[in-house]
Coordinates of C-alpha atoms and ligand atoms in Angstrom, one line a residue:
X160 CA 70.5 130.0 26.0
X161 CA 73.9 128.5 27.7
X162 CA 75.4 130.3 30.3
X163 CA 79.1 130.4 29.4
X164 CA 81.9 130.5 31.6
X165 CA 84.3 132.8 29.3
X166 CA 81.5 135.9 30.7
X167 CA 79.7 134.3 33.3
X168 CA 79.0 137.2 36.1
X169 CA 81.1 134.4 38.7
X170 CA 84.1 134.9 40.7
X171 CA 85.0 131.2 42.6
X172 CA 86.7 130.6 45.6
X173 CA 89.6 128.3 47.0
X174 CA 89.0 129.6 50.7
X175 CA 86.0 129.3 53.6
X176 CA 84.3 132.9 54.3
X177 CA 84.4 134.5 57.1
X178 CA 81.2 134.5 59.1
X179 CA 79.8 131.5 57.5
X180 CA 78.3 128.1 59.7
X181 CA 77.0 125.9 57.8
X182 CA 78.8 123.9 55.1
X183 CA 75.8 124.6 52.2
X184 CA 76.4 129.0 52.7
X185 CA 80.2 128.4 52.9
X186 CA 80.0 126.6 49.5
X187 CA 76.7 128.9 48.2
X188 CA 79.3 131.6 48.9
X189 CA 82.1 130.0 47.3
X190 CA 80.5 128.8 44.7
X191 CA 79.8 132.5 43.8
X192 CA 75.4 132.7 44.1
X193 CA 75.1 134.7 46.8
X194 CA 77.5 136.9 48.4
X195 CA 76.1 138.9 52.0
X196 CA 76.3 142.7 52.1
X197 CA 75.4 143.0 56.1
X198 CA 73.8 139.9 58.7
X199 CA 71.0 138.3 56.9
X200 CA 71.1 140.4 53.7
X201 CA 72.8 138.8 50.5
X202 CA 73.1 139.7 47.2
X203 CA 71.7 136.7 44.6
X204 CA 74.5 136.4 41.2
X205 CA 73.3 135.1 38.8
X206 CA 73.7 130.7 39.7
X207 CA 72.3 132.4 42.3
X208 CA 68.7 133.3 40.2
X209 CA 69.0 130.3 38.6
X210 CA 67.9 127.9 40.6
X211 CA 66.1 130.8 42.8
X212 CA 64.0 131.0 39.3
X213 CA 63.9 127.1 39.5
X214 CA 62.7 126.9 42.8
X215 CA 60.2 129.9 42.5
X216 CA 58.4 128.2 39.4
X217 CA 57.9 124.9 41.3
X218 CA 56.1 126.8 44.0
X219 CA 54.5 128.5 41.7
X220 CA 52.8 126.3 39.5
X221 CA 51.8 124.0 42.6
X222 CA 50.1 127.1 43.4
X223 CA 48.4 128.0 40.9
X224 CA 47.7 124.7 40.0
X225 CA 44.4 124.4 43.5
X226 CA 43.3 128.3 41.4
X227 CA 45.4 130.3 43.7
X228 CA 46.4 134.1 41.6
X229 CA 49.2 135.2 41.3
X230 CA 49.4 139.2 43.0
X231 CA 53.1 141.3 44.2
X232 CA 51.2 144.5 47.5
X233 CA 54.4 146.3 48.4
X234 CA 57.1 146.0 51.2
X235 CA 56.9 149.4 52.3
X236 CA 54.1 149.7 54.0
X237 CA 52.0 152.4 56.0
X238 CA 52.0 152.0 60.1
X239 CA 47.7 152.1 60.3
X240 CA 46.2 148.4 59.2
X241 CA 48.9 147.1 61.6
X242 CA 48.1 149.0 64.1
X243 CA 44.2 147.3 63.4
X244 CA 45.5 144.5 63.8
X245 CA 47.7 144.9 67.4
X246 CA 50.9 144.1 65.5
X247 CA 52.7 147.0 64.9
X248 CA 53.3 146.3 68.6
X249 CA 53.2 142.7 69.0
X250 CA 56.5 142.8 66.2
X251 CA 58.3 144.7 69.1
X252 CA 62.1 144.3 67.5
X253 CA 61.8 141.6 64.7
X254 CA 59.8 145.2 62.6
X255 CA 61.7 146.8 60.5
X256 CA 60.3 149.9 61.4
X257 CA 60.8 153.9 59.1
X258 CA 59.4 156.9 58.5
X259 CA 59.3 158.6 55.3
X260 CA 59.7 162.2 54.3
X261 CA 56.6 164.0 56.0
X262 CA 57.5 161.8 59.5
X263 CA 54.9 159.4 59.3
X264 CA 55.2 156.3 59.9
X265 CA 55.8 153.2 57.9
X266 CA 56.8 149.5 58.3
X267 CA 58.7 147.0 55.8
X268 CA 56.5 143.7 55.0
X269 CA 57.5 141.0 57.3
X270 CA 54.9 139.2 56.4
X271 CA 50.6 140.4 54.5
X272 CA 47.9 139.3 56.3
X273 CA 46.2 143.2 57.1
X274 CA 46.5 144.7 53.0
X275 CA 46.1 140.6 51.4
X276 CA 41.8 142.1 54.0
X277 CA 41.9 145.4 53.1
X278 CA 42.5 145.2 49.2
X279 CA 39.7 142.2 49.0
X280 CA 37.6 144.2 51.9
X281 CA 37.9 147.1 48.6
X282 CA 37.1 145.0 45.6
X283 CA 34.8 142.4 46.9
X284 CA 31.1 142.5 48.9
X285 CA 29.5 139.8 48.2
X286 CA 29.6 135.8 48.6
X287 CA 29.2 134.9 45.6
X288 CA 33.0 136.3 44.7
X289 CA 34.9 134.0 47.6
X290 CA 36.3 131.4 47.4
X291 CA 39.3 133.1 46.3
X292 CA 42.5 133.0 47.2
X293 CA 45.7 135.3 45.8
X294 CA 49.5 135.1 46.1
X295 CA 52.9 136.5 46.0
X296 CA 56.7 135.4 46.4
X297 CA 57.7 138.4 47.8
X298 CA 60.3 140.3 49.3
X299 CA 60.3 140.1 53.4
X300 CA 62.5 142.2 56.8
X301 CA 62.5 140.7 59.7
X302 CA 65.0 142.5 61.7
X303 CA 65.6 138.9 62.7
X304 CA 68.1 138.3 66.2
X305 CA 70.6 136.0 65.6
X306 CA 70.4 136.3 61.1
X307 CA 71.9 131.9 59.7
X308 CA 73.7 130.0 57.8
X309 CA 73.2 133.2 55.7
X310 CA 69.9 132.5 52.9
X311 CA 67.9 130.4 55.6
X312 CA 67.2 132.9 58.5
X313 CA 67.8 136.2 56.5
X314 CA 67.1 139.5 57.6
X315 CA 65.6 139.9 53.8
X316 CA 64.4 137.1 52.3
X317 CA 62.0 135.4 49.2
X318 CA 58.4 134.0 51.7
X319 CA 56.2 133.0 49.0
X320 CA 52.4 133.8 51.3
X321 CA 49.2 133.2 50.2
X322 CA 46.1 133.4 51.6
X323 CA 42.0 132.1 51.4
X324 CA 39.2 134.2 51.3
X325 CA 35.4 132.2 52.5
X326 CA 32.5 132.6 53.9
X327 CA 32.3 129.4 55.9
X328 CA 34.5 127.0 58.0
X329 CA 33.3 124.6 55.8
X330 CA 34.9 126.6 53.1
X331 CA 38.4 127.5 55.1
X332 CA 38.4 123.8 55.7
X333 CA 38.4 123.3 51.5
X334 CA 40.8 125.8 51.0
X335 CA 43.8 124.7 53.9
X336 CA 42.5 120.7 52.8
X337 CA 44.4 122.8 49.4
X338 CA 47.5 124.0 50.1
X339 CA 48.2 120.9 52.3
X340 CA 48.3 119.2 48.8
X341 CA 49.7 121.5 47.5
X342 CA 52.8 122.3 49.4
X343 CA 53.6 118.1 49.2
X344 CA 53.7 117.9 45.4
X345 CA 55.9 121.2 46.2
X346 CA 58.3 119.7 48.6
X347 CA 58.1 116.9 46.9
X348 CA 59.5 118.0 43.5
X349 CA 62.6 120.1 45.3
X350 CA 63.7 117.1 46.4
X351 CA 64.0 117.5 50.3
X352 CA 63.2 115.0 52.6
X353 CA 60.1 116.6 55.1
X354 CA 57.5 116.2 58.0
X355 CA 53.9 118.1 58.2
X356 CA 54.1 118.9 61.9
X357 CA 50.9 120.3 64.6
X358 CA 52.5 123.7 65.3
X359 CA 51.9 126.2 67.2
X360 CA 50.6 129.3 66.1
X361 CA 51.8 131.4 67.7
X362 CA 51.1 135.3 68.1
X363 CA 49.4 134.4 64.9
X364 CA 46.0 133.7 66.7
X365 CA 44.4 130.8 65.0
X366 CA 44.0 127.9 65.5
X367 CA 44.4 124.5 63.6
X368 CA 48.3 124.3 61.7
X369 CA 51.1 122.5 60.6
X370 CA 54.6 123.4 59.5
X371 CA 56.3 121.3 56.9
X372 CA 59.9 120.4 58.0
X373 CA 62.6 119.6 56.5
X374 CA 64.6 116.7 58.9
X375 CA 68.0 118.7 59.0
X376 CA 70.6 118.4 62.1
X377 CA 71.1 122.0 61.1
X378 CA 67.1 123.0 61.6
X379 CA 66.9 125.1 64.5
X380 CA 63.3 124.2 64.9
X381 CA 62.3 120.6 67.4
X382 CA 59.9 117.4 66.6
X383 CA 58.9 114.9 67.9
X384 CA 57.1 111.4 66.4
X385 CA 56.7 108.4 67.4
X386 CA 55.5 105.0 65.5
X387 CA 52.2 105.7 65.3
X388 CA 52.8 108.8 62.5
X389 CA 51.7 111.5 65.1
X390 CA 54.2 114.5 64.4
X391 CA 54.3 117.7 65.9
X392 CA 56.8 120.5 66.9
X393 CA 57.7 120.0 70.5
X394 CA 55.9 123.7 71.1
X395 CA 52.7 121.3 69.9
X396 CA 53.0 118.8 72.6
X397 CA 50.3 118.3 75.2
X398 CA 51.3 116.5 77.6
X399 CA 48.1 114.8 79.1
X400 CA 47.0 116.1 82.7
X401 CA 47.7 113.1 84.6
X402 CA 44.9 111.5 86.1
X403 CA 44.2 112.3 89.9
X404 CA 46.3 109.3 92.1
X405 CA 44.6 107.5 95.6
X406 CA 46.8 110.1 98.7
X407 CA 48.9 107.8 100.1
X408 CA 51.5 109.7 102.2
X409 CA 50.6 111.6 105.6
X410 CA 50.7 115.3 106.6
X411 CA 52.9 117.6 104.9
X412 CA 56.2 118.2 107.2
X413 CA 58.3 122.0 106.7
X414 CA 62.0 120.0 107.8
X415 CA 65.3 122.3 108.1
X416 CA 67.4 121.8 104.6
X417 CA 70.2 124.5 105.2
X418 CA 72.3 125.1 101.7
X419 CA 70.2 123.2 99.7
X420 CA 68.9 126.3 96.9
X421 CA 68.9 123.4 94.4
X422 CA 67.7 120.8 93.4
X423 CA 70.5 118.4 93.9
X424 CA 71.8 119.8 97.0
X425 CA 68.5 119.5 98.6
X426 CA 68.6 115.9 97.1
X427 CA 70.9 115.1 98.3
X428 CA 70.8 116.5 102.0
X429 CA 66.5 114.6 101.6
X430 CA 68.6 111.4 100.9
X431 CA 71.1 112.0 104.4
X432 CA 69.0 113.4 106.9
X433 CA 65.4 112.7 105.5
X434 CA 65.5 108.5 104.1
X435 CA 62.0 108.2 102.5
X436 CA 59.9 105.3 105.0
X437 CA 60.1 102.4 102.1
X438 CA 63.6 102.7 101.5
X439 CA 63.9 103.8 97.8
X440 CA 66.1 107.3 97.6
X441 CA 65.3 110.3 96.8
X442 CA 65.7 111.5 93.5
X443 CA 64.8 114.8 91.7
X444 CA 61.6 113.9 90.6
X445 CA 60.2 113.3 93.6
X446 CA 60.7 117.5 94.1
X447 CA 58.1 120.1 92.4
X448 CA 60.5 123.3 92.2
X449 CA 59.0 125.9 91.4
X450 CA 59.9 128.9 88.5
X451 CA 59.6 132.4 88.1
X452 CA 60.1 134.6 85.3
X453 CA 58.4 137.9 84.4
X454 CA 56.3 138.6 81.4
X455 CA 56.3 141.5 79.8
X456 CA 53.0 142.8 77.8
X457 CA 52.4 144.2 74.6
X458 CA 51.5 147.0 76.1
X459 CA 54.7 147.0 78.6
X460 CA 53.5 145.7 81.8
X461 CA 54.9 143.8 83.5
X462 CA 53.0 140.7 85.3
X463 CA 55.5 137.6 87.5
X464 CA 54.6 134.0 86.6
X465 CA 55.2 130.8 88.4
X466 CA 56.1 127.7 86.8
X467 CA 55.3 124.8 89.3
X468 CA 56.9 121.5 87.6
X469 CA 59.2 118.3 88.5
X470 CA 62.5 119.1 89.7
X471 CA 64.1 116.7 87.4
X472 CA 62.3 118.4 84.2
X473 CA 63.6 122.2 82.9
X474 CA 60.9 125.1 81.7
X475 CA 61.7 124.7 77.8
X476 CA 62.0 128.7 76.8
X477 CA 60.5 127.9 72.8
X478 CA 56.7 126.3 74.3
X479 CA 56.7 128.6 77.6
X480 CA 57.5 131.8 74.6
X481 CA 54.4 130.4 72.6
X482 CA 52.0 130.1 75.8
X483 CA 52.5 134.1 77.5
X484 CA 52.4 134.7 74.1
X485 CA 51.8 138.5 72.2
X486 CA 53.3 138.7 75.8
X487 CA 57.4 138.1 76.2
X488 CA 59.6 136.5 79.3
X489 CA 62.5 138.5 80.1
X490 CA 64.0 137.3 83.8
X491 CA 63.4 137.3 87.3
X492 CA 65.6 139.4 88.4
X493 CA 67.6 140.2 92.3
X494 CA 65.2 143.9 91.8
X495 CA 61.8 141.5 91.4
X496 CA 62.9 139.1 93.8
X497 CA 63.2 142.7 96.4
X498 CA 59.9 144.1 94.6
X499 CA 58.3 140.5 96.3
X500 CA 59.5 139.7 100.1
X501 CA 56.8 136.6 100.9
X502 CA 59.5 134.7 97.5
X503 CA 62.7 133.5 99.0
X504 CA 64.4 132.8 96.2
X505 CA 66.0 128.9 96.4
X506 CA 63.0 128.3 98.7
X507 CA 59.5 129.0 97.0
X508 CA 56.9 126.7 97.6
X509 CA 53.2 126.4 96.7
X510 CA 52.3 128.2 99.7
X511 CA 52.8 131.9 98.3
X512 CA 52.1 131.2 94.8
X513 CA 48.8 131.7 93.8
X514 CA 46.5 135.2 92.6
X515 CA 44.8 134.1 95.5
X516 CA 47.3 133.6 98.2
X517 CA 50.7 136.3 99.5
X518 CA 52.7 136.4 97.2
X519 CA 49.2 137.9 94.2
X520 CA 51.5 135.4 91.7
X521 CA 49.5 133.5 89.3
X522 CA 51.4 130.2 89.4
X523 CA 50.4 127.4 87.0
X524 CA 51.3 124.3 87.2
X525 CA 52.7 121.0 84.7
X526 CA 50.2 118.3 83.6
X527 CA 52.6 115.2 85.3
X528 CA 51.9 117.4 88.8
X529 CA 49.3 114.8 89.9
X530 CA 46.4 115.5 92.3
X531 CA 46.8 113.2 94.8
X532 CA 50.7 113.5 94.4
X533 CA 53.3 114.2 97.2
X534 CA 55.9 116.8 97.2
X535 CA 59.5 117.5 98.5
X536 CA 59.1 122.2 97.8
X537 CA 60.4 125.3 99.0
X538 CA 58.3 125.8 102.1
X539 CA 59.2 129.7 101.2
X540 CA 61.5 130.1 104.9
X541 CA 64.7 130.8 104.0
X542 CA 67.0 126.7 104.3
X543 CA 63.6 125.5 105.1
X544 CA 61.6 122.5 102.6
X545 CA 57.7 120.7 103.4
X546 CA 57.9 117.4 102.8
X547 CA 54.4 115.4 101.6
X548 CA 52.2 118.2 100.4
X549 CA 49.7 116.8 98.4
X550 CA 48.8 118.5 95.6
X551 CA 45.4 119.7 95.5
X552 CA 45.6 118.0 100.0
X553 CA 47.8 121.0 100.8
X554 CA 47.9 123.7 97.4
X555 CA 46.7 124.5 94.5
X556 CA 47.4 127.0 91.6
X557 CA 45.8 128.5 89.2
X558 CA 46.2 126.3 86.2
X559 CA 48.0 124.3 83.8
X560 CA 50.6 125.6 81.3
X561 CA 52.7 123.4 78.8
X562 CA 55.7 124.7 79.1
X563 CA 58.4 122.2 80.1
X564 CA 60.8 120.3 78.7
X565 CA 60.3 118.1 76.1
X566 CA 62.4 114.7 76.0
X567 CA 63.2 111.3 73.8
X568 CA 61.6 108.1 75.3
X569 CA 58.3 110.7 77.4
X570 CA 55.3 108.5 76.6
X571 CA 54.0 110.3 73.4
X572 CA 50.9 112.1 73.4
X573 CA 48.2 109.5 71.1
X574 CA 49.2 106.4 73.4
X575 CA 51.3 104.9 71.3
X576 CA 54.8 104.1 72.1
X577 CA 57.5 106.6 72.4
X578 CA 58.7 110.2 72.0
X579 CA 61.4 110.4 69.2
X580 CA 63.4 113.7 69.1
X581 CA 65.1 115.2 66.0
X582 CA 66.3 118.6 63.9
X583 CA 64.4 120.1 61.0
X584 CA 64.2 123.4 59.2
X585 CA 60.5 125.2 58.7
X586 CA 60.4 125.4 55.6
X587 CA 56.5 126.5 55.0
X588 CA 53.6 127.3 57.4
X589 CA 50.0 126.8 57.1
X590 CA 47.5 128.0 59.0
X591 CA 43.7 128.5 60.2
X592 CA 43.6 131.5 60.5
X593 CA 39.8 132.4 61.0
X594 CA 38.1 135.7 60.7
X595 CA 41.0 137.6 63.3
X596 CA 42.3 139.7 61.4
X597 CA 39.0 140.1 59.1
X598 CA 37.6 141.0 62.1
X599 CA 40.4 144.0 62.9
X600 CA 40.0 145.5 60.2
X601 CA 36.5 145.2 59.2
X602 CA 36.8 142.7 56.6
X603 CA 32.4 141.9 55.8
X604 CA 31.4 140.7 53.1
X605 CA 26.5 139.6 52.3
X606 CA 25.6 136.2 52.6
X607 CA 22.7 134.5 51.1
X608 CA 20.1 136.5 53.0
X609 CA 21.5 140.0 53.1
X610 CA 23.2 139.4 56.2
X611 CA 27.3 140.8 56.6
X612 CA 29.0 138.4 58.0
X613 CA 32.6 138.4 59.0
X614 CA 35.1 135.7 55.6
X615 CA 37.3 134.0 57.6
X616 CA 40.6 133.3 56.2
X617 CA 43.5 131.1 56.0
X618 CA 47.7 132.3 55.5
X619 CA 49.8 130.0 54.4
X620 CA 53.9 131.3 53.4
X621 CA 57.6 128.9 52.1
X622 CA 60.4 130.3 52.4
X623 CA 61.8 130.4 48.8
X624 CA 64.8 131.5 49.6
X625 CA 65.2 129.2 53.1
X626 CA 64.4 126.1 50.4
X627 CA 67.4 127.2 48.3
X628 CA 69.3 126.9 51.6
X629 CA 68.1 124.1 52.8
X630 CA 68.5 121.9 49.5
X631 CA 71.6 123.8 49.8
X632 CA 72.9 122.0 53.6
X633 CA 71.2 118.6 52.3
X634 CA 73.6 118.5 48.7
X635 CA 77.2 118.3 49.5
X636 CA 80.2 116.6 49.8
X637 CA 83.7 117.5 50.5
X638 CA 84.1 118.8 47.2
X639 CA 81.6 121.1 46.9
X640 CA 77.4 121.1 46.0
X641 CA 75.2 118.7 44.3
X642 CA 72.2 120.2 43.3
X643 CA 69.0 117.6 42.8
X644 CA 67.4 118.0 38.8
X645 CA 64.5 119.3 39.5
X646 CA 66.4 123.3 40.8
X647 CA 69.7 122.2 39.6
X648 CA 71.4 126.2 38.2
X649 CA 72.1 123.9 34.5
X650 CA 70.9 120.6 33.0
X651 CA 74.6 119.6 31.6
X652 CA 78.0 121.2 33.0
X653 CA 79.8 120.9 29.4
X654 CA 84.2 121.3 30.5
X655 CA 86.0 121.7 27.9
X656 CA 89.4 121.2 28.1
X657 CA 93.0 121.6 26.9
X658 CA 94.7 124.5 24.4
X659 CA 93.9 123.4 21.3
X660 CA 91.0 125.2 19.3
X661 CA 89.8 122.3 17.3
X662 CA 88.3 121.5 21.0
X663 CA 86.0 123.7 21.7
X664 CA 84.7 124.5 18.4
X665 CA 83.8 121.0 18.9
X666 CA 82.3 121.5 22.3
X667 CA 80.7 124.8 20.7
X668 CA 78.7 122.1 18.3
X669 CA 77.5 120.1 21.2
X670 CA 76.4 122.3 22.9
X671 CA 74.7 124.0 21.0
X672 CA 72.7 120.6 19.8
X673 CA 72.0 119.8 23.4
X674 CA 70.3 122.6 23.8
X675 CA 68.4 122.3 20.7
X676 CA 67.4 119.3 22.1
X677 CA 65.6 120.7 24.8
X678 CA 68.6 120.8 27.8
X679 CA 70.4 123.6 29.3
X680 CA 74.0 124.3 29.6
X681 CA 76.3 125.6 31.7
X682 CA 79.5 126.4 29.4
X683 CA 82.6 126.1 30.4
X684 CA 84.5 128.0 27.5
X685 CA 86.6 129.8 28.8
X686 CA 90.5 129.6 27.2
X687 CA 93.8 129.9 29.2
X688 CA 92.2 127.8 32.6
X689 CA 93.9 125.0 33.1
X690 CA 91.5 122.0 33.6
X691 CA 91.8 121.0 37.6
X692 CA 91.0 124.6 38.1
X693 CA 88.1 123.8 35.5
X694 CA 87.3 120.5 37.5
X695 CA 87.9 122.0 40.9
X696 CA 84.8 124.3 39.8
X697 CA 82.5 121.8 38.2
X698 CA 83.1 120.5 41.3
X699 CA 82.0 123.3 43.5
X700 CA 79.3 124.6 41.6
X701 CA 77.6 121.2 41.2
X702 CA 75.3 120.4 38.6
X703 CA 75.3 117.1 39.0
X704 CA 75.8 116.0 34.7
X705 CA 79.2 117.0 33.4
X706 CA 80.0 116.8 30.1
X707 CA 84.0 116.9 29.1
X708 CA 85.7 118.3 26.3
X709 CA 88.4 117.6 25.5
X710 CA 91.6 114.6 24.5
X711 CA 89.3 112.0 23.9
X712 CA 87.5 114.1 21.1
X713 CA 90.9 112.5 19.1
X714 CA 88.8 108.9 19.6
X715 CA 85.6 110.2 19.2
X716 CA 85.0 111.0 22.6
X717 CA 83.2 112.0 25.8
X718 CA 84.0 112.0 29.4
X719 CA 80.4 111.8 31.3
X720 CA 80.6 112.1 35.0
X721 CA 77.8 111.8 37.3
X722 CA 78.3 115.0 40.4
X723 CA 77.0 112.6 43.0
X724 CA 78.6 109.2 42.7
X725 CA 81.6 110.3 40.9
X726 CA 81.3 107.5 38.4
X727 CA 82.2 108.6 34.5
X728 CA 82.2 107.1 31.8
X729 CA 82.3 107.5 27.6
X730 CA 80.3 108.8 25.8
X731 CA 80.3 108.2 21.8
X732 CA 80.1 112.0 19.8
X733 CA 77.8 110.4 17.8
X734 CA 75.8 109.8 21.3
X735 CA 76.2 112.7 23.6
X736 CA 72.9 114.3 23.2
X737 CA 70.8 110.9 23.5
X738 CA 72.8 109.7 27.0
X739 CA 72.3 113.6 28.1
X740 CA 69.2 113.9 27.3
X741 CA 68.5 109.8 29.2
X742 CA 71.2 110.8 31.8
X743 CA 68.3 113.9 32.8
X744 CA 65.2 113.0 32.8
X745 CA 66.5 109.5 34.0
X746 CA 66.5 110.1 37.8
X747 CA 63.8 110.4 39.8
X748 CA 62.4 114.0 40.2
X749 CA 62.1 114.3 43.9
X750 CA 65.5 112.7 44.3
Ligands
ATP820 P1 60.8 130.6 62.1 O1 60.0 130.1 62.9 O2 61.4 130.1 61.5 O3 61.3 132.1 62.8 P2 58.1 131.8 61.4 O4 57.4 130.9 61.9 O5 58.8 133.3 62.2 O6 59.3 131.9 61.2 P3 56.3 132.1 58.9 O7 55.9 133.6 59.7 O8 55.5 130.9 59.1 O9 57.8 131.8 59.4 O10 56.3 132.5 57.6 C1 56.4 131.7 56.5 C2 57.6 131.0 56.3 O11 58.7 131.8 55.8 C3 58.1 130.3 56.8 O12 57.8 128.8 56.8 C4 59.7 130.0 56.6 O13 60.0 129.2 55.7 C5 61.1 131.7 56.1 N1 60.5 132.3 57.5 C6 60.6 133.1 57.5 N2 61.2 133.6 58.6 C7 62.3 134.1 57.5 C8 63.6 134.0 57.6 N3 63.5 135.1 58.2 N4 64.8 134.0 56.5 C9 64.1 132.9 56.0 N5 63.2 132.3 56.0 C10 62.2 133.2 56.5
MG821 MG1 55.9 129.8 61.4

């Protein structure tokens, strides 16, 4: 049935919503697809439901194609399974926790590994029951610190989550590969440019893990790529350990460097008071900066951590976060310095850092700090630095950490050229969980020899409502949205204009014919609304093909408009159905 604008639950807005930052978000609200209820919480209106249903169906079809079966778990869940895996605590503030009337702890599911695992455990007991793949398309709840761009990062959002269950690693690999293929087909059909990047599985604690990122300047994720086809999330880039170099520096010597608590002031003082023998200027890259952070472990204990890295680099907060998870990173504050008197703020050096040293603080080095290389670094004494301190000769650390920022132009870890940086929106995530959850919850089956073995799992997510948001951000112009055909709320937007009742009668007839031919129609059948308003609304709503029934009727013609290119052409009445059908099927599915 055609959606009729005369009765459609819709009120388009001429003004941007006050709280919207991104253009697609503004248009989704203005064009009447979604409406905000609270930060990160949105209502879906009829037009939005059309788009959402199309996205869901594409996702559903591709999951079913690989033999995954649809189920639906509740969003309201008991605490116990999440205690068993440790995630009741690990999730921290992200988790919506609540109590029922009997004072029992409950939560709103942020993702469902535990529940799927337990249900399979309840129902299955033999290797003969496997492999198994299940999925659901369901509401998820996360109390995001920064809900963003309407539905891109919501606090209630729809996710497709699937889980695979296998008897061994080879089975898991097969399930993973099938999901990867399904995602490729899915995202091709949804019509956005994407990259597949190696991800860090972070708190989930798995091995192989990849993310599908929609390439977008609005993305919150930074990824790198090189010319060989390598792509990785910045969090997942593994900077190779710099090979050992021959020691050329003379003995280390401590020098007074008053008022040099920052790298810039230090470099200036070095060049002024301690010029190098080889005539080259000192730069920030010659200094070893030691950054102290406070780790907060899930049980609440606080542990200082020292990170040594070249002075021209910063610690990347996100890279650090995934490396220390499930611990969280907090600032090292004045009171922490007071509690660690061996640390001389602004002049901290490897002399006191390390579990075996005076501070007792774990000390991890950036892998670019080669054994044999010489550094200027803090001398652990106010106003003093040490010059020519050689890694491996004069100091060692407790290990390395991949936490320094990655920069455009850095050498690629593949050895092929340099890295380029770009931004993306995480649309999907696939990973091999392995036995972590099955072990915690006791999901075992009997193998061929009658031995109980732990099932190995994969977990695979797609942001369904996020996909609608990402597609909107990527398909718009100054006038409004321009949906790719596969997800547009209708195939054609028929606009009847003018005051002449005969126009509306004719338009009704055309709409009926189009529908009989299987074309989905949004029909602007509103009387007493000016053509100007109708055209503006059609541009705002963004159905890719617009059919104007109006003045031309006298000559037996209607006007066919392409929303994307703005091209218009007259079509004879007798040709309308054939022309519209051609138009909407011709365009490649993956715009
Ligand atoms: P992000 O890094 O963006 O917070 P995530 O890694 O926490 O996402 P997963 O747990 O992997 O997300 O969830 C699977 C998918 O669900 C993601 O790939 C993303 O598309 C979607 N998703 C996650 N969080 C949100 C959210 N707050 N709003 C909308 N979609 C989301
Ligand atoms: Mg993820």
